[in-house]
Short mmCIF file of C-alpha atoms and ligand atoms in Angstrom, two decimals:
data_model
loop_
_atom_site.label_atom_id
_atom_site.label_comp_id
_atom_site.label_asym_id
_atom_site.label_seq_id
_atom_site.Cartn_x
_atom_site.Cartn_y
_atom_site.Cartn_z
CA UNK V 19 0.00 0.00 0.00
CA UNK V 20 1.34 3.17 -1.35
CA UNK V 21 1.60 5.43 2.41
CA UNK V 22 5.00 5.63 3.32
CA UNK V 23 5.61 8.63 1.45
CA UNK V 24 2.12 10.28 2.43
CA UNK V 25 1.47 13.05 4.22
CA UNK V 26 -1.34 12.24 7.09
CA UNK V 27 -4.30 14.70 8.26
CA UNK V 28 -2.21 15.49 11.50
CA UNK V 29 1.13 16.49 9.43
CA UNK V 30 -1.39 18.62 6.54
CA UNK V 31 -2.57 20.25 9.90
CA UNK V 32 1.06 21.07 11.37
CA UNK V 33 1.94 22.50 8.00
CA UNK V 34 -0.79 24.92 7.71
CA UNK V 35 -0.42 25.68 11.26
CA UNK V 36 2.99 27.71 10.07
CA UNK V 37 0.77 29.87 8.04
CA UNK V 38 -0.56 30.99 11.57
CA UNK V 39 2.17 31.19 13.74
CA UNK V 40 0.34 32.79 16.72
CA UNK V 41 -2.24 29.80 16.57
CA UNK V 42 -2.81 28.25 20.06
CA UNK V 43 -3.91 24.76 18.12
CA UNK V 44 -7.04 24.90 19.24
CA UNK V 45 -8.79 24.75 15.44
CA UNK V 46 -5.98 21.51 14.65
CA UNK V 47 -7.49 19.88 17.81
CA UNK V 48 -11.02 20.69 16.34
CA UNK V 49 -10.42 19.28 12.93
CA UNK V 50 -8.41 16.12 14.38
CA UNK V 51 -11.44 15.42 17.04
CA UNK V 52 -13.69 16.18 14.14
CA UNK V 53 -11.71 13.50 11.96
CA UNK V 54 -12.18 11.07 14.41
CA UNK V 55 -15.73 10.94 15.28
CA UNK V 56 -15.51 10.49 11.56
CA UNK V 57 -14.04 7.35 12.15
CA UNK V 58 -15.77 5.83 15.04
CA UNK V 59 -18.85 6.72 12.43
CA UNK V 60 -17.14 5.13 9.25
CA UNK V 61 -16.84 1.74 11.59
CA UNK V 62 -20.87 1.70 12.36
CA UNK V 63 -21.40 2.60 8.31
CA UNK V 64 -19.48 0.04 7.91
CA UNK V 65 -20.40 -2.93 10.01
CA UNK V 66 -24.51 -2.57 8.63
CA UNK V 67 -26.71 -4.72 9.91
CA UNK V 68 -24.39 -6.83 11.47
CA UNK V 69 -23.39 -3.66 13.62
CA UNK V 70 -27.31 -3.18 15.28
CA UNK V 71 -27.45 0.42 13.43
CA UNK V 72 -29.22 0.10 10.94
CA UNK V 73 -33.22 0.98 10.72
CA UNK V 74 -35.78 3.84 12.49
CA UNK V 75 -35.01 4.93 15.96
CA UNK V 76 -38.61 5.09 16.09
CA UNK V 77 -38.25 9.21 16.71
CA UNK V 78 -38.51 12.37 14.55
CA UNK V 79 -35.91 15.38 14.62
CA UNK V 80 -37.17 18.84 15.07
CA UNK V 81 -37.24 19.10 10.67
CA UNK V 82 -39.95 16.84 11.03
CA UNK V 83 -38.44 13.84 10.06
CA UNK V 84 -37.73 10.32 10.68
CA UNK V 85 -34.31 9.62 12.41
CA UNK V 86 -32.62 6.60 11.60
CA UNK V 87 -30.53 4.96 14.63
CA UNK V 88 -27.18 6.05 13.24
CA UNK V 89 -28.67 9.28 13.02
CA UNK V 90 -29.15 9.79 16.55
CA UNK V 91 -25.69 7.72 17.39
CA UNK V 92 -23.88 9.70 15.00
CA UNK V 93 -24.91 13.08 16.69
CA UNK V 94 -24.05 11.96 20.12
CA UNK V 95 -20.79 10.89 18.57
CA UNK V 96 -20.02 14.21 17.26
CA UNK V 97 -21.02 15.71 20.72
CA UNK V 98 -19.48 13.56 23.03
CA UNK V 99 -16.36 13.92 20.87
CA UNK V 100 -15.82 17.52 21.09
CA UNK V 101 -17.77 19.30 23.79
CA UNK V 102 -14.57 18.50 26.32
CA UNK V 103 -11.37 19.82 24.11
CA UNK V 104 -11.88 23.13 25.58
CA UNK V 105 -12.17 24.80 21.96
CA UNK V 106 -15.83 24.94 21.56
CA UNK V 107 -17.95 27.41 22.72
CA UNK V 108 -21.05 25.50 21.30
CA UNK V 109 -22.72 23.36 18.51
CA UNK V 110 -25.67 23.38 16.05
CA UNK V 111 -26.92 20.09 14.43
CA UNK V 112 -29.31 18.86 12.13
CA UNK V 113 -30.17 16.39 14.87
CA UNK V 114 -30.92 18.86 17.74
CA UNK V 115 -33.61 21.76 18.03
CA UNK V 116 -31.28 24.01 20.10
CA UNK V 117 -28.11 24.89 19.94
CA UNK V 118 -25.99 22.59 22.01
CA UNK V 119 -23.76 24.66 25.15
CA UNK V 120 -20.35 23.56 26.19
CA UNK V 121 -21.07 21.99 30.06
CA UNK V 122 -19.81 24.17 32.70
CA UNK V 123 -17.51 21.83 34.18
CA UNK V 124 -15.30 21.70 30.27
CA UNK V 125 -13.73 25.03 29.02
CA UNK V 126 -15.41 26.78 26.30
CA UNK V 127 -13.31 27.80 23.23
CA UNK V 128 -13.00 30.43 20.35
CA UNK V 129 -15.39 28.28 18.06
CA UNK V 130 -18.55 27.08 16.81
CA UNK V 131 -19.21 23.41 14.96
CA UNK V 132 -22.03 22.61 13.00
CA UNK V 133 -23.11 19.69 11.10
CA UNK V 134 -25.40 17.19 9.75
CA UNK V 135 -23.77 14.23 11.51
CA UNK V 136 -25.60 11.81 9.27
CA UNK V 137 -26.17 13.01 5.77
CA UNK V 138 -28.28 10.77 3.39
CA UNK V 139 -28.87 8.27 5.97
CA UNK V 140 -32.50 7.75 3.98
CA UNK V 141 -29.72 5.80 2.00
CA UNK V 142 -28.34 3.78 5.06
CA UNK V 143 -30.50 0.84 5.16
CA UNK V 144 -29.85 0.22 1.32
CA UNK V 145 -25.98 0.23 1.47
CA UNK V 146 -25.52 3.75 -0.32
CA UNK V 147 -23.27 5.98 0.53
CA UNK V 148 -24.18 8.19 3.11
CA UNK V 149 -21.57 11.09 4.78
CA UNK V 150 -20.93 13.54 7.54
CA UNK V 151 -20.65 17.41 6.63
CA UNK V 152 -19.44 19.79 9.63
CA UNK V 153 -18.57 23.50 9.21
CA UNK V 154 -16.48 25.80 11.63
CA UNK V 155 -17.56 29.66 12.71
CA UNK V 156 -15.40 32.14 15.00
CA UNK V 157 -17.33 32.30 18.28
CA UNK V 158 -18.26 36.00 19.16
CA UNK V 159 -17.75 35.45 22.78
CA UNK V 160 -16.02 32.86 25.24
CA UNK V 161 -17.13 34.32 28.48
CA UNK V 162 -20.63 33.31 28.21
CA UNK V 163 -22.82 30.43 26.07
CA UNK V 164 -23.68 31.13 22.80
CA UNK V 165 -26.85 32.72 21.46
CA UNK V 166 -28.59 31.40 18.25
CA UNK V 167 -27.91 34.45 16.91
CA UNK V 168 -23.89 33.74 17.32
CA UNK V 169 -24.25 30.92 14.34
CA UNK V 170 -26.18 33.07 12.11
CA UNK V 171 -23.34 34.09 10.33
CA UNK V 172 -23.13 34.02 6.58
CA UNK V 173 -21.42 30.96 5.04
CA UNK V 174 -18.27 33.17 3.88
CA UNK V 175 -17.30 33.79 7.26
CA UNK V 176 -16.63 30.27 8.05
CA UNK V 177 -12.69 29.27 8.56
CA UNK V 178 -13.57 25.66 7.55
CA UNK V 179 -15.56 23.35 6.29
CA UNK V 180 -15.43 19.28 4.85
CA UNK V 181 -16.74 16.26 5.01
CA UNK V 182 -16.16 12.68 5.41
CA UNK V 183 -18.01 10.23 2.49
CA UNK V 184 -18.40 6.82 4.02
CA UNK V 185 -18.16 5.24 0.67
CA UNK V 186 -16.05 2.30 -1.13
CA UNK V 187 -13.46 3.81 0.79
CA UNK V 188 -14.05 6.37 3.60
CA UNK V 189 -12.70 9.81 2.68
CA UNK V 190 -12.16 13.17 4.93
CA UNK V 191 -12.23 16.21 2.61
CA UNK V 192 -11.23 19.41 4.32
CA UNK V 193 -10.97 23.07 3.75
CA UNK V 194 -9.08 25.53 6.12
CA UNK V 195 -9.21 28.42 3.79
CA UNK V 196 -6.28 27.09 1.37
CA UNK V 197 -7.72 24.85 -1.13
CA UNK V 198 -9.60 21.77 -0.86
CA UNK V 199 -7.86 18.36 0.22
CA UNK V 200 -9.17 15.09 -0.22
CA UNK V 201 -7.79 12.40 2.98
CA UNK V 202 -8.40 8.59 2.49
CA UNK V 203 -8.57 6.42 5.90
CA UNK V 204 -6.09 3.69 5.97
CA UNK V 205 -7.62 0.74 7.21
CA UNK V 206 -4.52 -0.43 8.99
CA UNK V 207 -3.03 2.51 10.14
CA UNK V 208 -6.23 3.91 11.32
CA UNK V 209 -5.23 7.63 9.68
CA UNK V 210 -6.52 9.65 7.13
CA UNK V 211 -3.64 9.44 4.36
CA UNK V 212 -3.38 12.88 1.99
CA UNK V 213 -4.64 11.97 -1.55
CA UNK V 214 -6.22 14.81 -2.97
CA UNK V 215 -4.52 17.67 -2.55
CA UNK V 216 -5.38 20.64 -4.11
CA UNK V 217 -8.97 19.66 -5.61
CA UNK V 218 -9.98 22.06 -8.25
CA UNK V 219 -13.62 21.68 -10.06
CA UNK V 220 -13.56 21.76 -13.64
CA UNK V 221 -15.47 25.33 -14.97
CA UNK V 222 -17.12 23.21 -17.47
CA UNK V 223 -19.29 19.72 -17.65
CA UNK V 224 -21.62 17.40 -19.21
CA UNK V 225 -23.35 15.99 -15.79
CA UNK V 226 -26.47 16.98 -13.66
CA UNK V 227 -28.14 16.13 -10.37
CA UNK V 228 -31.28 16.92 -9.81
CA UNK V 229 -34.45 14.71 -8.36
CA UNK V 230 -36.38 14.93 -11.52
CA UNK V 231 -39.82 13.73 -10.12
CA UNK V 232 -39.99 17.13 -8.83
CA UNK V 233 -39.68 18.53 -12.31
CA UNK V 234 -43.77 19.74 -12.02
CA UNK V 235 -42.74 22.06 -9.36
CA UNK V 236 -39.57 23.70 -10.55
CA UNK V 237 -39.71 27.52 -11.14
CA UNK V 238 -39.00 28.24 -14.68
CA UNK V 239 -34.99 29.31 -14.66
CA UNK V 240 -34.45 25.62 -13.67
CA UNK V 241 -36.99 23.86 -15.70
CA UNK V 242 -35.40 25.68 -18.59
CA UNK V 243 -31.60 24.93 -17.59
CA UNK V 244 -33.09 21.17 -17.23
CA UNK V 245 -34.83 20.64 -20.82
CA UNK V 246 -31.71 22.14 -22.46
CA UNK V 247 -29.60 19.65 -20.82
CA UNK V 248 -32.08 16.89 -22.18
CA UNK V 249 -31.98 18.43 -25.19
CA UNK V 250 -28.59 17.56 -25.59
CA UNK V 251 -26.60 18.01 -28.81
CA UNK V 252 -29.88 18.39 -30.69
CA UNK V 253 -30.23 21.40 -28.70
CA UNK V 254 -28.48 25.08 -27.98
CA UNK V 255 -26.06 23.21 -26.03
CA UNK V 256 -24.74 21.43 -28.70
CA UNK V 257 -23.72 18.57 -26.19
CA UNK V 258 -25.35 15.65 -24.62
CA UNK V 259 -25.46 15.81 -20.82
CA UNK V 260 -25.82 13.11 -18.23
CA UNK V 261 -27.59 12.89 -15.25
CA UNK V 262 -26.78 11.52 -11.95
CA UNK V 263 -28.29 11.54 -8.53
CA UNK V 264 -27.67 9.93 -5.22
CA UNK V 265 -29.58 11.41 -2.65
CA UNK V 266 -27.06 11.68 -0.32
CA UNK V 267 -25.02 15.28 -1.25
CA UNK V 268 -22.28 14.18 -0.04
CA UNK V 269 -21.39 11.79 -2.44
CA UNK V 270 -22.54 14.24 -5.28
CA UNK V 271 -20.56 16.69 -4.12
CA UNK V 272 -17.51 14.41 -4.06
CA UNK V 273 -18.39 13.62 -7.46
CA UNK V 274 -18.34 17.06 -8.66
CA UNK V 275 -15.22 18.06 -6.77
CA UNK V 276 -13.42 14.98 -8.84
CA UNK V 277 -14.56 15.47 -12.56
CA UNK V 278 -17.02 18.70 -12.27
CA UNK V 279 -20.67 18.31 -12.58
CA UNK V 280 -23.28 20.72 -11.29
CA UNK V 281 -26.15 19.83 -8.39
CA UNK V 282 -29.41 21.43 -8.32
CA UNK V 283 -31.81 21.15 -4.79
CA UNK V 284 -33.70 24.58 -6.08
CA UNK V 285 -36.40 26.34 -4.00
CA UNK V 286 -39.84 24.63 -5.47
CA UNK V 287 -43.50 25.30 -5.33
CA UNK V 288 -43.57 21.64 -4.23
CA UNK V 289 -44.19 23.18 -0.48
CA UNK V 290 -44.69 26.71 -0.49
CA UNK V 291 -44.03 27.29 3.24
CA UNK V 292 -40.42 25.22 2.87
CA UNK V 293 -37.68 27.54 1.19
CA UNK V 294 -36.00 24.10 -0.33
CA UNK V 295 -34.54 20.72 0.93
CA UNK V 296 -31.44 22.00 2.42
CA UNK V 297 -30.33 23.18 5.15
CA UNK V 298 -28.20 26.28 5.46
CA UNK V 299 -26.16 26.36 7.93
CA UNK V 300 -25.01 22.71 8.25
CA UNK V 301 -25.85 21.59 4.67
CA UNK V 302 -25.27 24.09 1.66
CA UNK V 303 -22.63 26.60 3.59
CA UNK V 304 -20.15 23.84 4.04
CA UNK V 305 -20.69 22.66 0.68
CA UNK V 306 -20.73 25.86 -0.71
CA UNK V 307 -17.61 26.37 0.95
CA UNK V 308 -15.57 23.84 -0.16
CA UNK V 309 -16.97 23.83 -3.93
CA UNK V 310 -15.95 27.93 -4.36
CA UNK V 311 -12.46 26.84 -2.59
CA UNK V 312 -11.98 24.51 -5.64
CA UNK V 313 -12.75 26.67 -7.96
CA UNK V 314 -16.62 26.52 -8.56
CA UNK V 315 -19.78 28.39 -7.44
CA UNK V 316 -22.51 27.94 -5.22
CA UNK V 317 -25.74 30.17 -5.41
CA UNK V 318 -29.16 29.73 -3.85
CA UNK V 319 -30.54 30.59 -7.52
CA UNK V 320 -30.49 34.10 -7.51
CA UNK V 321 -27.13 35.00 -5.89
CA UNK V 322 -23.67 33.40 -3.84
CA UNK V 323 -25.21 31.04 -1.07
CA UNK V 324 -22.36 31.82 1.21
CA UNK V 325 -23.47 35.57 1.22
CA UNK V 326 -26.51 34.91 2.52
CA UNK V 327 -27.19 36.12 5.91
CA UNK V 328 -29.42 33.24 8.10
CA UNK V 329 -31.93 33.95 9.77
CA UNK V 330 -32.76 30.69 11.79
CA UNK V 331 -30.19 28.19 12.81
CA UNK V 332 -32.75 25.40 10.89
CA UNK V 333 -33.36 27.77 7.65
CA UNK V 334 -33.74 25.81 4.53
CA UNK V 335 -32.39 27.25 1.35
CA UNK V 336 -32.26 26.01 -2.91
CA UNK V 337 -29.57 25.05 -3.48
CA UNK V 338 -26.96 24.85 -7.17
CA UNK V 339 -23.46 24.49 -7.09
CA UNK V 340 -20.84 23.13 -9.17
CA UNK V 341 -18.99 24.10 -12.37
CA UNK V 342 -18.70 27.82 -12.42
CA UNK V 343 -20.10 28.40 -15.78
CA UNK V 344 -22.68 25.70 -15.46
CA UNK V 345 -23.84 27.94 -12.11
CA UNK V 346 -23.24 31.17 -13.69
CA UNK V 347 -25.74 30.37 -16.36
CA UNK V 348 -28.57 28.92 -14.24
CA UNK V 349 -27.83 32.34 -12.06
CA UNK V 350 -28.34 34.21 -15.46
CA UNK V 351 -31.57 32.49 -16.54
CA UNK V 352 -32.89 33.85 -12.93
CA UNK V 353 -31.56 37.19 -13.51
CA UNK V 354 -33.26 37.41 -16.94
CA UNK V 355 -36.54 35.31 -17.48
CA UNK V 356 -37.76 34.00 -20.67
CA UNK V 357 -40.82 36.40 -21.28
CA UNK V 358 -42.82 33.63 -21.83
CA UNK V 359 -41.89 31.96 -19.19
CA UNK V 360 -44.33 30.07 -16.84
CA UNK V 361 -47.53 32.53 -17.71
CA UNK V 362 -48.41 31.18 -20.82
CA UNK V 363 -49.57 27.48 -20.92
CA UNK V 364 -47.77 27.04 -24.48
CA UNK V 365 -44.82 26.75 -22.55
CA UNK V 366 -45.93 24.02 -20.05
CA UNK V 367 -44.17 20.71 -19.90
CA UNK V 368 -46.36 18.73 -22.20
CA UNK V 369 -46.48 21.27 -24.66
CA UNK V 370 -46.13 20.52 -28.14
CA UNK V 371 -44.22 24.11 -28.27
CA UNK V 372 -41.76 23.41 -25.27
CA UNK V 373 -41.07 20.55 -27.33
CA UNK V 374 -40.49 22.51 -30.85
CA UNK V 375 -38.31 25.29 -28.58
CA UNK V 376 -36.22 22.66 -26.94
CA UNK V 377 -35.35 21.21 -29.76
CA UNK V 378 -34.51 24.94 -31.39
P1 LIG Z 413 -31.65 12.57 4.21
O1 LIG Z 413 -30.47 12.78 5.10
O2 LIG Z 413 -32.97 12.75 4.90
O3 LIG Z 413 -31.57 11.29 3.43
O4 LIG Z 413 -31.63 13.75 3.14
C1 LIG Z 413 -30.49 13.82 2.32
C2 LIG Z 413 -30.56 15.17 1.62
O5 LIG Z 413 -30.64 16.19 2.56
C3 LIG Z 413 -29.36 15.38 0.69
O6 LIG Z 413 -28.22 14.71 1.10
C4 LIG Z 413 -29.85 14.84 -0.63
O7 LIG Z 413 -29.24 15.43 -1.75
C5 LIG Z 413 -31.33 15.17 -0.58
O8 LIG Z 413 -31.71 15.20 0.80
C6 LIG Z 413 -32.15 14.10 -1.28
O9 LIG Z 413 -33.48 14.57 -1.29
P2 LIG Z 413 -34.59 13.69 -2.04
O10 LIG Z 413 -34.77 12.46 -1.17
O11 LIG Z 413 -35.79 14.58 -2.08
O12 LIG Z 413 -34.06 13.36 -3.39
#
């Protein structure tokens, strides 16, 4: 096995840490912890059924919706393995209504983590991959517990962001501001072995993801960006596209950051009182992150996701990030509407004219 001459997470961390010579190592102690809750995850992932962690843990989480076992134990995981390092001054999950406060008796610490401990685990009990996707804020005060209004800070201010994809392999990818490195977990060593460093996301592509049965409800810049994608060479694009989609972002995100791509979760009409599928804060602001550190973009639509300033620590958002020209031009067909877009029934789905104009 090719790892002698490897660098490992802890020795990437070291090095950057000479960027920042005043740092206390706090944040490396965050993104090692981080790492390996990541593991002690990767090994229930891995064992399936045979591990007991597989199903419903018969409960719902405060989006409404089922949680599976790992779920829950990945959440207390991710808790339990960094609420005592004394670099924390408190959490936000996916899995918990409030935000989560350092206990008095461990010291609080100059940041905040949040994350979606278990993302995609709809996928768990069919042996997809699934993944974990954190993101790192500057706490605004140590002296006291956080407010909710301490995490609701836009997506650019974060100072990191990754993921781990428990996949074929299990993989850590990690921002800290410089680029976007891909780590692979060594079975025997038990470390996460640098394999992809410097990631960079092609500006072009031939590959979507989208969940097409919602294709009814898609406002018009989308459905438009779709059809000319399935229009494919016979079309303005002059290229045939693919299509791909996993339902678990993580691993379509992975997929874009290795050969480009572009994933669309917009806003829909599908429930008017949701503002899309994704989370903010935990979801598409780590995401976002680490797809503009390799070069892409990552809009909610209309504008740069990680510019957008929350409002709730469980705010939803659409989602479309990617290639950068790929985003730019679904960000240009909301900027400037077909005229007859939507209004006029010609233009419907089933329409013999939609049909004629696609293939234009
Ligand atoms: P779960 O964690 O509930 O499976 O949701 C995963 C997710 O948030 C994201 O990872 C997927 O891209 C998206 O939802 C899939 O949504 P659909 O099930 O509507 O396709």
């Amino acid at each position: 096995m090719k790892n002698d001459n490897r660098m490992t997470l802890t020795q990437f961390l070291i090095e950057e840490r000479r960027r920042f010579p005043q740092a206390a190592g706090d944040f490396n102690s965050l993104i090692l912890n981080v790492a390996l809750v990541c593991k002690r995850i990767a090994g229930h992932v891995a064992a399936g059924e045979l591990g007991g962690m597989m199903g419903s843990a018969s409960a719902t989480n405060v989006q409404g919706e089922e949680q599976k076992k790992l779920d829950v134990v990945s959440n207390d995981l991710f808790v339990q393995g960094n609420n005592w390092g004394g670099y924390l001054a408190g959490m936000v999950s996916e899995e918990m209504d409030l935000p989560y406060h350092i206990p008095d008796h461990y010291d609080r610490g100059p940041y905040l983590l949040l994350f979606d401990p278990l993302d995609g685990s709809s996928n768990i009990d069919i042996n997809i991959s699934v993944g974990s996707i954190f993101s790192v804020l500057r706490a605004a005060a140590t002296d006291r517990p956080p407010t909710e209004q301490d995490f609701l800070q836009p997506g650019k201010n974060q100072v990191a962001a990754g993921y781990a994809l428990y996949g074929p392999c299990t993989m850590f990818v990690l921002s800290v501001g410089s680029g976007v490195h891909g780590f692979t977990l060594c079975p025997q060593l038990g470390e996460f072995m640098l394999t992809h460093p410097n990631m960079k996301i092609p500006p072009e592509t031939q590959e979507f993801a989208i969940n097409a049965s919602n294709g009814r409800f898609w406002e018009d810049p989308v459905r438009r960006y779709v059809d000319e994608c399935i229009a494919g060479k016979s079309g303005i694009r002059g290229k045939d596209f693919n299509m791909r989609w996993i339902a678990s972002m993580v691993a379509d995100a992975h997929r874009i950051l290795m050969r480009g791509g572009v994933f669309l979760y917009p806003r829909d009409t599908k429930d008017p009182a949701k503002a899309g599928r994704l989370r903010l804060l935990y979801e598409a602001n780590p995401i976002g992150y680490l797809i503009e550190q390799a070069g892409g973009r990552a809009s909610c639509g209309g504008h740069p996701v990680l510019e957008v300033k929350p409002t709730d620590i469980h705010q939803r958002i659409g989602l479309v990030f990617g290639s950068k020209k790929e985003v730019e031009r679904i960000e240009d067909y909301h900027a400037h509407p077909r005229e007859e877009a939507s209004s006029n029934p010609l233009f419907h789905a089933s329409s013999l004219f939609r049909v004629a104009e696609s293939q234009a």
